[in-house]
PDB file of C-alpha atoms in Angstrom:
ATOM      1  CA  MET A   1      -9.338  26.332 -14.591  1.00 34.00           C
ATOM      2  CA  GLY A   2      -6.719  23.645 -16.188  1.00 39.00           C
ATOM      3  CA  LYS A   3      -7.524  20.077 -16.311  1.00 41.00           C
ATOM      4  CA  LYS A   4      -6.149  18.212 -13.532  1.00 40.00           C
ATOM      5  CA  ARG A   5      -4.575  14.780 -14.142  1.00 45.00           C
ATOM      6  CA  ASP A   6      -6.479  11.739 -12.335  1.00 46.00           C
ATOM      7  CA  LYS A   7      -5.036  10.669  -9.445  1.00 52.00           C
ATOM      8  CA  THR A   8      -6.850   7.291  -9.358  1.00 57.00           C
ATOM      9  CA  LEU A   9      -4.566   4.194  -8.660  1.00 65.00           C
ATOM     10  CA  HIS A  10      -5.121   1.237 -10.349  1.00 73.00           C
ATOM     11  CA  PRO A  11      -7.177  -1.299  -8.029  1.00 79.00           C
ATOM     12  CA  THR A  12      -4.842  -3.665  -7.787  1.00 84.00           C
ATOM     13  CA  ILE A  13      -1.964  -1.566  -6.394  1.00 88.00           C
ATOM     14  CA  GLU A  14      -4.781  -0.023  -4.340  1.00 85.00           C
ATOM     15  CA  THR A  15      -5.793  -3.343  -3.192  1.00 86.00           C
ATOM     16  CA  ILE A  16      -2.443  -4.023  -2.476  1.00 90.00           C
ATOM     17  CA  ILE A  17      -2.219  -0.652   0.046  1.00 91.00           C
ATOM     18  CA  GLU A  18      -4.882  -1.968   1.600  1.00 89.00           C
ATOM     19  CA  TYR A  19      -3.539  -5.253   2.321  1.00 92.00           C
ATOM     20  CA  VAL A  20      -0.120  -3.123   3.698  1.00 94.00           C
ATOM     21  CA  TYR A  21      -1.915  -0.952   5.837  1.00 92.00           C
ATOM     22  CA  ILE A  22      -4.096  -4.214   7.511  1.00 92.00           C
ATOM     23  CA  LEU A  23      -0.922  -5.789   8.266  1.00 95.00           C
ATOM     24  CA  ILE A  24       1.009  -3.027   9.293  1.00 96.00           C
ATOM     25  CA  GLY A  25      -1.844  -1.533  11.731  1.00 94.00           C
ATOM     26  CA  SER A  26      -2.087  -5.111  13.091  1.00 94.00           C
ATOM     27  CA  ALA A  27       1.116  -5.220  13.836  1.00 96.00           C
ATOM     28  CA  ILE A  28       1.153  -2.222  15.965  1.00 96.00           C
ATOM     29  CA  VAL A  29      -2.236  -3.042  17.917  1.00 94.00           C
ATOM     30  CA  ALA A  30      -0.280  -6.529  18.941  1.00 95.00           C
ATOM     31  CA  VAL A  31       3.352  -4.899  19.854  1.00 97.00           C
ATOM     32  CA  ALA A  32       1.145  -1.743  21.355  1.00 96.00           C
ATOM     33  CA  PHE A  33      -0.897  -4.637  23.462  1.00 95.00           C
ATOM     34  CA  ASN A  34       2.460  -6.517  24.715  1.00 96.00           C
ATOM     35  CA  LEU A  35       4.223  -3.283  25.403  1.00 96.00           C
ATOM     36  CA  PHE A  36       1.988  -1.335  27.258  1.00 96.00           C
ATOM     37  CA  LEU A  37      -1.447  -3.510  27.889  1.00 95.00           C
ATOM     38  CA  LEU A  38      -0.838  -7.131  29.059  1.00 95.00           C
ATOM     39  CA  PRO A  39       2.441  -6.182  31.455  1.00 95.00           C
ATOM     40  CA  ASN A  40      -0.146  -3.733  33.194  1.00 95.00           C
ATOM     41  CA  ARG A  41      -3.301  -5.869  33.244  1.00 94.00           C
ATOM     42  CA  VAL A  42      -5.030  -3.066  31.452  1.00 94.00           C
ATOM     43  CA  ALA A  43      -7.968  -4.892  29.948  1.00 92.00           C
ATOM     44  CA  SER A  44      -9.413  -2.395  27.933  1.00 85.00           C
ATOM     45  CA  GLY A  45     -12.177  -3.996  26.007  1.00 82.00           C
ATOM     46  CA  GLY A  46     -12.689  -6.362  23.040  1.00 87.00           C
ATOM     47  CA  VAL A  47     -11.043  -9.791  22.779  1.00 92.00           C
ATOM     48  CA  SER A  48      -7.710  -8.543  23.362  1.00 92.00           C
ATOM     49  CA  GLY A  49      -8.956  -7.318  26.956  1.00 92.00           C
ATOM     50  CA  LEU A  50     -10.734 -10.736  27.385  1.00 93.00           C
ATOM     51  CA  SER A  51      -6.900 -12.391  26.761  1.00 94.00           C
ATOM     52  CA  THR A  52      -5.190 -10.223  29.345  1.00 95.00           C
ATOM     53  CA  ILE A  53      -7.679 -11.541  31.832  1.00 95.00           C
ATOM     54  CA  LEU A  54      -7.463 -15.264  31.010  1.00 95.00           C
ATOM     55  CA  HIS A  55      -3.436 -14.607  30.745  1.00 95.00           C
ATOM     56  CA  ALA A  56      -3.429 -13.642  34.265  1.00 93.00           C
ATOM     57  CA  THR A  57      -5.806 -15.797  35.851  1.00 93.00           C
ATOM     58  CA  LEU A  58      -4.870 -19.091  33.769  1.00 93.00           C
ATOM     59  CA  GLY A  59      -1.814 -18.242  32.236  1.00 93.00           C
ATOM     60  CA  TRP A  60      -3.385 -18.809  28.886  1.00 94.00           C
ATOM     61  CA  GLN A  61      -1.095 -16.989  25.901  1.00 95.00           C
ATOM     62  CA  PRO A  62      -3.118 -14.012  24.767  1.00 95.00           C
ATOM     63  CA  ALA A  63      -2.368 -15.042  20.931  1.00 95.00           C
ATOM     64  CA  TYR A  64      -3.936 -18.877  21.483  1.00 96.00           C
ATOM     65  CA  VAL A  65      -6.743 -17.033  23.312  1.00 95.00           C
ATOM     66  CA  GLN A  66      -7.806 -14.052  20.541  1.00 94.00           C
ATOM     67  CA  TRP A  67      -7.437 -17.135  17.783  1.00 94.00           C
ATOM     68  CA  ALA A  68      -9.813 -19.003  19.637  1.00 94.00           C
ATOM     69  CA  PHE A  69     -12.225 -16.254  19.947  1.00 92.00           C
ATOM     70  CA  ASN A  70     -11.330 -14.504  16.699  1.00 90.00           C
ATOM     71  CA  ILE A  71     -11.670 -17.400  13.971  1.00 90.00           C
ATOM     72  CA  PRO A  72     -14.794 -18.444  15.285  1.00 90.00           C
ATOM     73  CA  LEU A  73     -16.205 -15.145  15.679  1.00 86.00           C
ATOM     74  CA  PHE A  74     -15.548 -14.407  11.873  1.00 86.00           C
ATOM     75  CA  ILE A  75     -16.815 -17.977  10.614  1.00 86.00           C
ATOM     76  CA  ALA A  76     -20.242 -17.195  13.113  1.00 83.00           C
ATOM     77  CA  GLY A  77     -20.336 -13.699  11.106  1.00 79.00           C
ATOM     78  CA  VAL A  78     -20.416 -14.648   7.829  1.00 79.00           C
ATOM     79  CA  VAL A  79     -22.583 -17.459   8.320  1.00 80.00           C
ATOM     80  CA  LEU A  80     -25.228 -15.767  10.523  1.00 78.00           C
ATOM     81  CA  LEU A  81     -25.099 -12.238   9.071  1.00 68.00           C
ATOM     82  CA  GLY A  82     -24.637 -13.317   5.666  1.00 63.00           C
ATOM     83  CA  ARG A  83     -22.708 -10.678   4.967  1.00 59.00           C
ATOM     84  CA  GLN A  84     -19.328 -10.424   3.175  1.00 54.00           C
ATOM     85  CA  PHE A  85     -16.761  -9.355   5.653  1.00 60.00           C
ATOM     86  CA  GLY A  86     -14.063 -10.712   2.876  1.00 70.00           C
ATOM     87  CA  VAL A  87     -10.585 -11.575   3.381  1.00 81.00           C
ATOM     88  CA  LYS A  88      -9.293  -8.321   4.265  1.00 81.00           C
ATOM     89  CA  THR A  89     -11.024  -8.613   7.932  1.00 82.00           C
ATOM     90  CA  LEU A  90      -9.782 -12.386   8.052  1.00 87.00           C
ATOM     91  CA  VAL A  91      -5.964 -11.435   7.482  1.00 90.00           C
ATOM     92  CA  GLY A  92      -6.406  -8.920  10.285  1.00 88.00           C
ATOM     93  CA  THR A  93      -8.240 -11.636  12.405  1.00 90.00           C
ATOM     94  CA  ILE A  94      -5.379 -14.209  11.991  1.00 92.00           C
ATOM     95  CA  PHE A  95      -2.296 -11.467  11.503  1.00 94.00           C
ATOM     96  CA  LEU A  96      -3.287  -9.689  14.809  1.00 94.00           C
ATOM     97  CA  PRO A  97      -2.419 -12.861  17.096  1.00 95.00           C
ATOM     98  CA  PHE A  98       0.058 -13.924  15.188  1.00 96.00           C
ATOM     99  CA  VAL A  99       2.000 -10.689  16.148  1.00 96.00           C
ATOM    100  CA  VAL A 100       1.284 -11.178  19.165  1.00 95.00           C
ATOM    101  CA  TYR A 101       2.854 -14.360  19.669  1.00 95.00           C
ATOM    102  CA  LEU A 102       6.151 -13.396  17.732  1.00 96.00           C
ATOM    103  CA  THR A 103       6.177 -10.479  20.259  1.00 95.00           C
ATOM    104  CA  LYS A 104       4.875 -11.988  24.013  1.00 93.00           C
ATOM    105  CA  ASP A 105       8.830 -11.845  24.804  1.00 91.00           C
ATOM    106  CA  VAL A 106       8.901  -8.271  24.109  1.00 93.00           C
ATOM    107  CA  GLU A 107      10.372  -6.396  27.256  1.00 94.00           C
ATOM    108  CA  PRO A 108       7.277  -4.401  28.438  1.00 94.00           C
ATOM    109  CA  ALA A 109       8.157  -0.243  27.729  1.00 94.00           C
ATOM    110  CA  THR A 110       6.340   0.970  31.571  1.00 94.00           C
ATOM    111  CA  HIS A 111       5.238  -1.125  34.695  1.00 94.00           C
ATOM    112  CA  ASP A 112       3.119   2.072  35.458  1.00 95.00           C
ATOM    113  CA  PRO A 113      -0.493   1.198  34.222  1.00 94.00           C
ATOM    114  CA  LEU A 114      -1.422   4.968  34.182  1.00 95.00           C
ATOM    115  CA  LEU A 115       1.377   5.177  31.371  1.00 96.00           C
ATOM    116  CA  GLY A 116       0.600   1.971  30.119  1.00 95.00           C
ATOM    117  CA  SER A 117      -3.485   2.914  29.695  1.00 96.00           C
ATOM    118  CA  LEU A 118      -2.408   5.719  27.737  1.00 96.00           C
ATOM    119  CA  PHE A 119       0.458   4.667  25.700  1.00 97.00           C
ATOM    120  CA  GLY A 120      -1.486   1.295  25.295  1.00 95.00           C
ATOM    121  CA  GLY A 121      -4.470   3.138  24.122  1.00 93.00           C
ATOM    122  CA  ILE A 122      -2.734   5.386  21.912  1.00 95.00           C
ATOM    123  CA  GLY A 123      -0.826   2.619  19.978  1.00 95.00           C
ATOM    124  CA  VAL A 124      -3.855   0.492  19.651  1.00 93.00           C
ATOM    125  CA  GLY A 125      -6.253   3.550  18.271  1.00 91.00           C
ATOM    126  CA  ILE A 126      -3.189   4.011  15.970  1.00 94.00           C
ATOM    127  CA  GLY A 127      -2.942   0.069  14.347  1.00 92.00           C
ATOM    128  CA  LEU A 128      -6.926   0.046  14.774  1.00 89.00           C
ATOM    129  CA  GLY A 129      -7.397   3.403  12.301  1.00 88.00           C
ATOM    130  CA  ILE A 130      -4.711   1.905   9.774  1.00 92.00           C
ATOM    131  CA  VAL A 131      -6.494  -1.088   9.770  1.00 89.00           C
ATOM    132  CA  PHE A 132     -10.106   0.824   9.102  1.00 85.00           C
ATOM    133  CA  ARG A 133      -8.058   2.661   6.539  1.00 84.00           C
ATOM    134  CA  GLY A 134      -8.009  -0.369   4.835  1.00 85.00           C
ATOM    135  CA  LYS A 135     -11.273  -0.935   4.787  1.00 79.00           C
ATOM    136  CA  ALA A 136     -10.921  -4.041   7.329  1.00 80.00           C
ATOM    137  CA  SER A 137     -11.261  -4.542  10.840  1.00 79.00           C
ATOM    138  CA  THR A 138      -9.526  -6.809  13.240  1.00 83.00           C
ATOM    139  CA  GLY A 139     -12.722  -8.709  13.883  1.00 78.00           C
ATOM    140  CA  GLY A 140     -13.330 -10.032  17.751  1.00 80.00           C
ATOM    141  CA  THR A 141     -16.246  -8.399  19.580  1.00 81.00           C
ATOM    142  CA  ASP A 142     -16.975  -6.097  16.821  1.00 77.00           C
ATOM    143  CA  LEU A 143     -18.464  -9.224  14.396  1.00 79.00           C
ATOM    144  CA  ALA A 144     -20.201 -10.362  17.679  1.00 83.00           C
ATOM    145  CA  ALA A 145     -22.115  -6.894  18.476  1.00 81.00           C
ATOM    146  CA  GLN A 146     -23.425  -7.140  15.302  1.00 77.00           C
ATOM    147  CA  ILE A 147     -24.608 -10.367  15.612  1.00 79.00           C
ATOM    148  CA  ILE A 148     -25.866  -9.272  18.839  1.00 84.00           C
ATOM    149  CA  HIS A 149     -27.597  -6.160  17.036  1.00 77.00           C
ATOM    150  CA  LYS A 150     -29.414  -8.458  14.578  1.00 77.00           C
ATOM    151  CA  TYR A 151     -31.020 -10.739  16.355  1.00 83.00           C
ATOM    152  CA  ILE A 152     -31.725  -8.714  19.836  1.00 84.00           C
ATOM    153  CA  GLY A 153     -32.159  -5.916  18.072  1.00 76.00           C
ATOM    154  CA  LEU A 154     -30.178  -3.472  20.255  1.00 76.00           C
ATOM    155  CA  SER A 155     -28.537  -0.762  18.904  1.00 75.00           C
ATOM    156  CA  LEU A 156     -24.585  -1.368  17.734  1.00 67.00           C
ATOM    157  CA  GLY A 157     -23.434   1.035  19.632  1.00 68.00           C
ATOM    158  CA  THR A 158     -25.086  -0.181  22.746  1.00 80.00           C
ATOM    159  CA  CYS A 159     -24.036  -3.902  22.210  1.00 81.00           C
ATOM    160  CA  VAL A 160     -20.191  -2.742  21.660  1.00 79.00           C
ATOM    161  CA  ILE A 161     -20.477  -0.889  25.269  1.00 82.00           C
ATOM    162  CA  LEU A 162     -22.235  -4.079  27.116  1.00 86.00           C
ATOM    163  CA  ILE A 163     -19.310  -6.080  25.557  1.00 88.00           C
ATOM    164  CA  ASP A 164     -16.584  -3.811  26.623  1.00 87.00           C
ATOM    165  CA  GLY A 165     -18.474  -2.923  29.245  1.00 88.00           C
ATOM    166  CA  PHE A 166     -18.634  -6.559  30.546  1.00 91.00           C
ATOM    167  CA  ILE A 167     -15.047  -7.215  30.088  1.00 92.00           C
ATOM    168  CA  VAL A 168     -13.942  -4.113  32.187  1.00 91.00           C
ATOM    169  CA  LEU A 169     -16.255  -5.239  35.147  1.00 92.00           C
ATOM    170  CA  THR A 170     -14.699  -8.423  34.882  1.00 92.00           C
ATOM    171  CA  ALA A 171     -11.506  -7.078  34.859  1.00 92.00           C
ATOM    172  CA  ALA A 172     -12.622  -4.929  38.571  1.00 92.00           C
ATOM    173  CA  ILE A 173     -13.713  -8.040  39.711  1.00 93.00           C
ATOM    174  CA  VAL A 174     -10.341 -10.050  38.862  1.00 92.00           C
ATOM    175  CA  PHE A 175      -8.042  -7.629  39.534  1.00 92.00           C
ATOM    176  CA  ASP A 176      -9.420  -4.447  41.124  1.00 91.00           C
ATOM    177  CA  ILE A 177     -11.342  -0.998  40.668  1.00 93.00           C
ATOM    178  CA  GLU A 178      -8.096   0.406  39.669  1.00 93.00           C
ATOM    179  CA  ARG A 179      -7.294  -1.757  37.297  1.00 92.00           C
ATOM    180  CA  ALA A 180     -10.907  -1.055  35.602  1.00 92.00           C
ATOM    181  CA  LEU A 181     -10.209   2.606  35.983  1.00 94.00           C
ATOM    182  CA  TYR A 182      -7.314   2.150  33.730  1.00 95.00           C
ATOM    183  CA  ALA A 183      -8.934   0.257  31.482  1.00 94.00           C
ATOM    184  CA  LEU A 184     -11.379   2.724  30.931  1.00 93.00           C
ATOM    185  CA  ILE A 185      -8.955   5.552  30.274  1.00 94.00           C
ATOM    186  CA  GLY A 186      -7.465   3.233  27.846  1.00 92.00           C
ATOM    187  CA  LEU A 187     -10.596   2.523  25.081  1.00 91.00           C
ATOM    188  CA  PHE A 188     -11.249   6.532  25.703  1.00 91.00           C
ATOM    189  CA  VAL A 189      -7.838   6.787  24.591  1.00 92.00           C
ATOM    190  CA  THR A 190      -8.340   4.862  21.673  1.00 90.00           C
ATOM    191  CA  SER A 191     -11.425   5.417  20.622  1.00 86.00           C
ATOM    192  CA  LYS A 192      -9.750   9.468  20.137  1.00 86.00           C
ATOM    193  CA  THR A 193      -6.779   8.130  18.336  1.00 90.00           C
ATOM    194  CA  ILE A 194      -8.621   6.466  15.807  1.00 85.00           C
ATOM    195  CA  ASP A 195     -10.544   9.724  15.348  1.00 79.00           C
ATOM    196  CA  PHE A 196      -7.198  11.469  14.791  1.00 82.00           C
ATOM    197  CA  VAL A 197      -5.867   8.817  12.488  1.00 84.00           C
ATOM    198  CA  GLN A 198      -9.122   8.970  10.034  1.00 75.00           C
ATOM    199  CA  VAL A 199      -9.313  12.397  10.415  1.00 68.00           C
ATOM    200  CA  GLY A 200      -6.387  14.104  11.277  1.00 66.00           C
ATOM    201  CA  PHE A 201      -5.678  17.244  13.022  1.00 60.00           C
ATOM    202  CA  GLY A 202      -6.775  19.015   9.786  1.00 59.00           C
ATOM    203  CA  TYR A 203     -10.050  20.337  10.687  1.00 68.00           C
ATOM    204  CA  SER A 204     -11.689  22.957   8.693  1.00 79.00           C
ATOM    205  CA  LYS A 205     -14.291  25.526   9.159  1.00 85.00           C
ATOM    206  CA  MET A 206     -17.630  25.443   7.342  1.00 89.00           C
ATOM    207  CA  ALA A 207     -19.628  29.030   7.855  1.00 90.00           C
ATOM    208  CA  MET A 208     -23.307  29.753   7.107  1.00 92.00           C
ATOM    209  CA  ILE A 209     -23.663  33.365   6.386  1.00 93.00           C
ATOM    210  CA  ILE A 210     -26.973  35.253   6.229  1.00 91.00           C
ATOM    211  CA  THR A 211     -26.424  38.553   4.850  1.00 90.00           C
ATOM    212  CA  THR A 212     -28.095  41.557   2.688  1.00 87.00           C
ATOM    213  CA  LYS A 213     -25.049  42.334   0.801  1.00 90.00           C
ATOM    214  CA  GLU A 214     -24.804  38.369  -0.667  1.00 88.00           C
ATOM    215  CA  GLU A 215     -23.226  39.281  -3.706  1.00 91.00           C
ATOM    216  CA  GLU A 216     -20.763  41.467  -2.179  1.00 92.00           C
ATOM    217  CA  VAL A 217     -19.713  38.606   0.122  1.00 92.00           C
ATOM    218  CA  ARG A 218     -19.711  36.050  -2.206  1.00 91.00           C
ATOM    219  CA  ALA A 219     -17.548  37.552  -4.771  1.00 91.00           C
ATOM    220  CA  ALA A 220     -15.030  38.829  -1.928  1.00 90.00           C
ATOM    221  CA  ILE A 221     -14.780  35.105  -0.677  1.00 91.00           C
ATOM    222  CA  LEU A 222     -14.255  33.926  -4.327  1.00 90.00           C
ATOM    223  CA  HIS A 223     -11.679  36.548  -5.294  1.00 89.00           C
ATOM    224  CA  LYS A 224      -9.677  37.554  -1.956  1.00 88.00           C
ATOM    225  CA  ILE A 225      -9.860  34.141  -0.050  1.00 87.00           C
ATOM    226  CA  ASN A 226     -10.027  31.915  -3.159  1.00 87.00           C
ATOM    227  CA  ARG A 227     -12.670  29.689  -1.654  1.00 88.00           C
ATOM    228  CA  GLY A 228     -16.081  28.173  -3.361  1.00 88.00           C
ATOM    229  CA  VAL A 229     -19.375  29.451  -2.562  1.00 91.00           C
ATOM    230  CA  THR A 230     -22.282  27.701  -2.171  1.00 88.00           C
ATOM    231  CA  LYS A 231     -25.769  29.750  -2.484  1.00 88.00           C
ATOM    232  CA  LEU A 232     -28.665  27.975  -0.263  1.00 88.00           C
ATOM    233  CA  SER A 233     -32.087  29.208  -0.696  1.00 83.00           C
ATOM    234  CA  GLY A 234     -33.656  29.892   2.549  1.00 82.00           C
ATOM    235  CA  PHE A 235     -36.532  31.822   4.521  1.00 79.00           C
ATOM    236  CA  GLY A 236     -37.037  33.729   7.350  1.00 75.00           C
ATOM    237  CA  GLY A 237     -39.047  31.800  10.105  1.00 72.00           C
ATOM    238  CA  TYR A 238     -40.135  35.640  10.859  1.00 69.00           C
ATOM    239  CA  THR A 239     -40.433  37.698   8.044  1.00 71.00           C
ATOM    240  CA  GLU A 240     -41.371  34.614   5.889  1.00 73.00           C
ATOM    241  CA  HIS A 241     -39.014  36.158   3.215  1.00 76.00           C
ATOM    242  CA  GLU A 242     -36.724  34.526   1.135  1.00 79.00           C
ATOM    243  CA  ARG A 243     -32.989  34.925   2.220  1.00 81.00           C
ATOM    244  CA  PRO A 244     -30.253  33.540   0.609  1.00 86.00           C
ATOM    245  CA  VAL A 245     -27.713  31.570   2.604  1.00 91.00           C
ATOM    246  CA  LEU A 246     -23.816  31.551   1.534  1.00 92.00           C
ATOM    247  CA  MET A 247     -21.836  28.505   2.684  1.00 92.00           C
ATOM    248  CA  CYS A 248     -18.569  27.873   2.228  1.00 91.00           C
ATOM    249  CA  VAL A 249     -15.507  25.690   4.086  1.00 89.00           C
ATOM    250  CA  VAL A 250     -12.103  27.618   4.592  1.00 87.00           C
ATOM    251  CA  GLU A 251      -9.168  26.141   6.225  1.00 82.00           C
ATOM    252  CA  GLN A 252      -8.613  27.460  10.070  1.00 75.00           C
ATOM    253  CA  THR A 253      -6.137  29.653   8.860  1.00 74.00           C
ATOM    254  CA  GLU A 254      -8.037  31.217   6.324  1.00 83.00           C
ATOM    255  CA  PHE A 255     -11.046  31.480   9.234  1.00 84.00           C
ATOM    256  CA  THR A 256      -9.984  34.827  10.644  1.00 84.00           C
ATOM    257  CA  LYS A 257      -9.785  36.631   7.850  1.00 87.00           C
ATOM    258  CA  LEU A 258     -13.503  34.933   6.116  1.00 89.00           C
ATOM    259  CA  LYS A 259     -14.708  36.472   9.586  1.00 89.00           C
ATOM    260  CA  GLN A 260     -13.279  40.135   8.907  1.00 88.00           C
ATOM    261  CA  LEU A 261     -14.290  40.003   5.474  1.00 91.00           C
ATOM    262  CA  VAL A 262     -17.832  39.741   6.150  1.00 92.00           C
ATOM    263  CA  LYS A 263     -17.837  42.253   8.909  1.00 91.00           C
ATOM    264  CA  SER A 264     -15.773  44.565   6.743  1.00 93.00           C
ATOM    265  CA  ILE A 265     -18.811  44.533   4.494  1.00 93.00           C
ATOM    266  CA  ASP A 266     -21.665  43.730   6.214  1.00 92.00           C
ATOM    267  CA  PRO A 267     -21.469  44.458  10.223  1.00 91.00           C
ATOM    268  CA  SER A 268     -24.930  42.895  10.692  1.00 90.00           C
ATOM    269  CA  ALA A 269     -24.635  39.701   8.822  1.00 91.00           C
ATOM    270  CA  PHE A 270     -25.527  36.415  10.486  1.00 90.00           C
ATOM    271  CA  VAL A 271     -23.141  33.826  10.409  1.00 90.00           C
ATOM    272  CA  VAL A 272     -22.850  30.006  11.845  1.00 90.00           C
ATOM    273  CA  VAL A 273     -19.752  28.521  12.102  1.00 88.00           C
ATOM    274  CA  MET A 274     -19.132  24.769  12.712  1.00 86.00           C
ATOM    275  CA  ASP A 275     -16.169  22.559  12.505  1.00 79.00           C
ATOM    276  CA  ALA A 276     -15.627  20.281   9.345  1.00 76.00           C
ATOM    277  CA  ALA A 277     -13.887  17.564  10.358  1.00 66.00           C
ATOM    278  CA  GLU A 278     -13.288  16.177   6.832  1.00 64.00           C
ATOM    279  CA  VAL A 279     -13.401  17.884   3.804  1.00 65.00           C
ATOM    280  CA  LEU A 280     -13.064  16.288   0.225  1.00 62.00           C
ATOM    281  CA  GLY A 281     -12.811  17.742  -2.880  1.00 61.00           C
ATOM    282  CA  GLU A 282     -11.460  20.577  -5.087  1.00 60.00           C
ATOM    283  CA  GLY A 283      -8.983  22.887  -2.865  1.00 60.00           C
ATOM    284  CA  PHE A 284      -9.145  20.583   0.033  1.00 58.00           C
ATOM    285  CA  LYS A 285      -7.602  16.652   0.229  1.00 56.00           C
ATOM    286  CA  ARG A 286      -8.628  14.017  -2.244  1.00 51.00           C
ATOM    287  CA  ALA A 287     -10.851  11.103  -1.179  1.00 48.00           C
TER     288      ALA A 287
END
């Protein structure tokens, strides 16, 4: 194989790109909040959900509420966790409410709470996914969850669920149960959209193949599908005989060809197939 040119970016350029991700992602979250979530009173967790509740009950500007919670939480995170959150997280913490303030008079895209929760969740998920690609966060209740996790001992996932659950429950009390259900829809859509932005639709398949004709199968995968194969050492649980296991990863479009190829060589082969959400390296996308 020919020598591949190193595509690693210069550290300064990479840092600039990460900051661009943070700014763009934060702006998308803010616009989605003002277009869909706030006008429909969908308090789908986090500081933004809390600001939605306080805006509806006390008339407080969401941007001010978000600054009032995010900045102290960032400072508390740095002091109590002793962790270097970095300037990038601070940028997201400050810039997101700033865009919320700039777009506060934008005309709502819909007054249907279901559409608001769906498209608001998508918008927030896209924005947060982009921010995460910039190796940062927008602070808020994520930092609160980490503080609780350290000092109380609950798992981080449990802390996040408790905080978001409290905000959704408060929305149910302040508004009504339907608004709380819409908030749950928004949370679910946001989490799935973040996964999509991080991983994409490009799911691959990982196959573990146990066959008595491993050399023929290995050669066929290498030369007919043009994919790499890793030979693992395995032992039969019943026979206790050594049974080599072939592991390979193929694109979705190549999976049917792989199945047919293995079946044509060894109809009795034992094949286990799993989804591979993200594959990095030769023949697939780079990190």
